[in-house]
GROMACS .gro file of C-alpha atoms in nm:
model
  114
    1UNK     CA    1  16.200  17.612   7.559
    2UNK     CA    2  16.253  17.453   7.899
    3UNK     CA    3  16.544  17.484   8.141
    4UNK     CA    4  16.729  17.238   8.365
    5UNK     CA    5  16.574  16.893   8.391
    6UNK     CA    6  16.691  16.622   8.151
    7UNK     CA    7  16.573  16.786   7.829
    8UNK     CA    8  16.860  17.015   7.740
    9UNK     CA    9  16.624  17.313   7.682
   10UNK     CA   10  16.391  17.129   7.441
   11UNK     CA   11  16.037  17.264   7.419
   12UNK     CA   12  15.747  17.110   7.608
   13UNK     CA   13  15.549  16.845   7.421
   14UNK     CA   14  15.173  16.844   7.483
   15UNK     CA   15  14.980  16.642   7.560
   16UNK     CA   16  15.195  16.411   7.772
   17UNK     CA   17  15.096  16.137   8.014
   18UNK     CA   18  15.233  16.123   8.367
   19UNK     CA   19  15.116  15.868   8.624
   20UNK     CA   20  14.828  15.769   8.391
   21UNK     CA   21  14.692  16.126   8.365
   22UNK     CA   22  14.702  16.323   8.038
   23UNK     CA   23  14.829  16.681   8.074
   24UNK     CA   24  14.789  16.971   7.830
   25UNK     CA   25  14.991  17.223   8.030
   26UNK     CA   26  15.285  17.238   8.269
   27UNK     CA   27  15.225  17.074   8.607
   28UNK     CA   28  15.348  17.098   8.965
   29UNK     CA   29  15.432  17.371   9.215
   30UNK     CA   30  15.757  17.431   9.022
   31UNK     CA   31  15.597  17.389   8.679
   32UNK     CA   32  15.752  17.126   8.455
   33UNK     CA   33  15.658  16.933   8.140
   34UNK     CA   34  15.759  16.632   7.935
   35UNK     CA   35  15.966  16.715   7.628
   36UNK     CA   36  15.896  16.401   7.426
   37UNK     CA   37  15.558  16.262   7.320
   38UNK     CA   38  15.384  15.982   7.501
   39UNK     CA   39  15.414  15.842   7.849
   40UNK     CA   40  15.667  16.033   8.058
   41UNK     CA   41  15.773  15.728   8.258
   42UNK     CA   42  15.897  15.561   7.936
   43UNK     CA   43  16.142  15.838   7.836
   44UNK     CA   44  16.193  16.051   8.152
   45UNK     CA   45  16.271  16.360   7.945
   46UNK     CA   46  16.152  16.681   8.112
   47UNK     CA   47  16.230  17.046   8.179
   48UNK     CA   48  16.107  17.334   8.391
   49UNK     CA   49  15.855  17.563   8.224
   50UNK     CA   50  15.836  17.944   8.214
   51UNK     CA   51  16.212  17.996   8.212
   52UNK     CA   52  16.308  18.353   8.157
   53UNK     CA   53  16.613  18.436   7.955
   54UNK     CA   54  16.850  18.701   8.078
   55UNK     CA   55  17.133  18.655   7.833
   56UNK     CA   56  17.353  18.931   7.968
   57UNK     CA   57  17.383  19.048   8.328
   58UNK     CA   58  17.573  19.351   8.456
   59UNK     CA   59  17.747  19.441   8.778
   60UNK     CA   60  17.808  19.179   9.042
   61UNK     CA   61  18.082  18.926   8.983
   62UNK     CA   62  17.973  18.902   8.619
   63UNK     CA   63  18.062  19.268   8.552
   64UNK     CA   64  18.343  19.216   8.303
   65UNK     CA   65  18.196  18.910   8.130
   66UNK     CA   66  17.825  19.003   8.120
   67UNK     CA   67  17.734  18.638   8.189
   68UNK     CA   68  17.383  18.501   8.141
   69UNK     CA   69  17.160  18.408   8.434
   70UNK     CA   70  17.140  18.039   8.516
   71UNK     CA   71  16.803  17.906   8.637
   72UNK     CA   72  16.709  17.752   8.860
   73UNK     CA   73  16.960  17.849   9.128
   74UNK     CA   74  16.959  17.806   9.506
   75UNK     CA   75  17.014  18.097   9.743
   76UNK     CA   76  16.989  18.056  10.120
   77UNK     CA   77  16.797  17.731  10.080
   78UNK     CA   78  16.538  17.867   9.833
   79UNK     CA   79  16.519  17.758   9.469
   80UNK     CA   80  16.475  18.051   9.229
   81UNK     CA   81  16.338  18.024   8.876
   82UNK     CA   82  16.363  18.396   8.804
   83UNK     CA   83  16.562  18.698   8.914
   84UNK     CA   84  16.513  18.802   9.276
   85UNK     CA   85  16.568  19.104   9.501
   86UNK     CA   86  16.654  18.881   9.801
   87UNK     CA   87  16.909  19.069  10.013
   88UNK     CA   88  16.982  19.311   9.726
   89UNK     CA   89  16.841  19.646   9.612
   90UNK     CA   90  16.770  19.532   9.254
   91UNK     CA   91  16.692  19.218   9.058
   92UNK     CA   92  16.982  18.974   9.044
   93UNK     CA   93  17.054  18.611   8.954
   94UNK     CA   94  17.325  18.349   8.984
   95UNK     CA   95  17.550  18.316   8.680
   96UNK     CA   96  17.668  17.962   8.757
   97UNK     CA   97  17.467  17.645   8.822
   98UNK     CA   98  17.397  17.516   9.167
   99UNK     CA   99  17.405  17.667   9.512
  100UNK     CA  100  17.499  18.035   9.510
  101UNK     CA  101  17.682  18.014   9.842
  102UNK     CA  102  17.922  17.758   9.689
  103UNK     CA  103  18.029  17.972   9.389
  104UNK     CA  104  17.915  18.331   9.470
  105UNK     CA  105  17.884  18.425   9.102
  106UNK     CA  106  17.605  18.672   9.026
  107UNK     CA  107  17.490  18.963   8.813
  108UNK     CA  108  17.213  19.222   8.798
  109UNK     CA  109  16.927  19.128   8.566
  110UNK     CA  110  16.816  19.474   8.454
  111UNK     CA  111  17.098  19.662   8.284
  112UNK     CA  112  16.991  20.004   8.166
  113UNK     CA  113  17.258  20.236   8.038
  114UNK     CA  114  17.545  19.990   8.074
   0.00000   0.00000   0.00000
């Protein structure tokens, strides 16, 4: 399944046509795909590819709730599609949509023994 975009986590649909080119895989530097058949410009339904699922974080501000990671998220001007170690000693993610600095909600991605 995809994440973000306009598709609501629907799966990619291949092939799809975008700007008169037929694609059989995700495209772009932040890989995305169409989620309905046919010409993308007619339905504009898409999602980011290769979304990891971390359904339960630990530590951080999510400690008591064990919230899921939300991708993509922005941290210090960079868009993340996966957990990161940026300014932290272990993998972490945002647990709310949007810009981390606005909500400061996060959790650790790897939770062994918790």
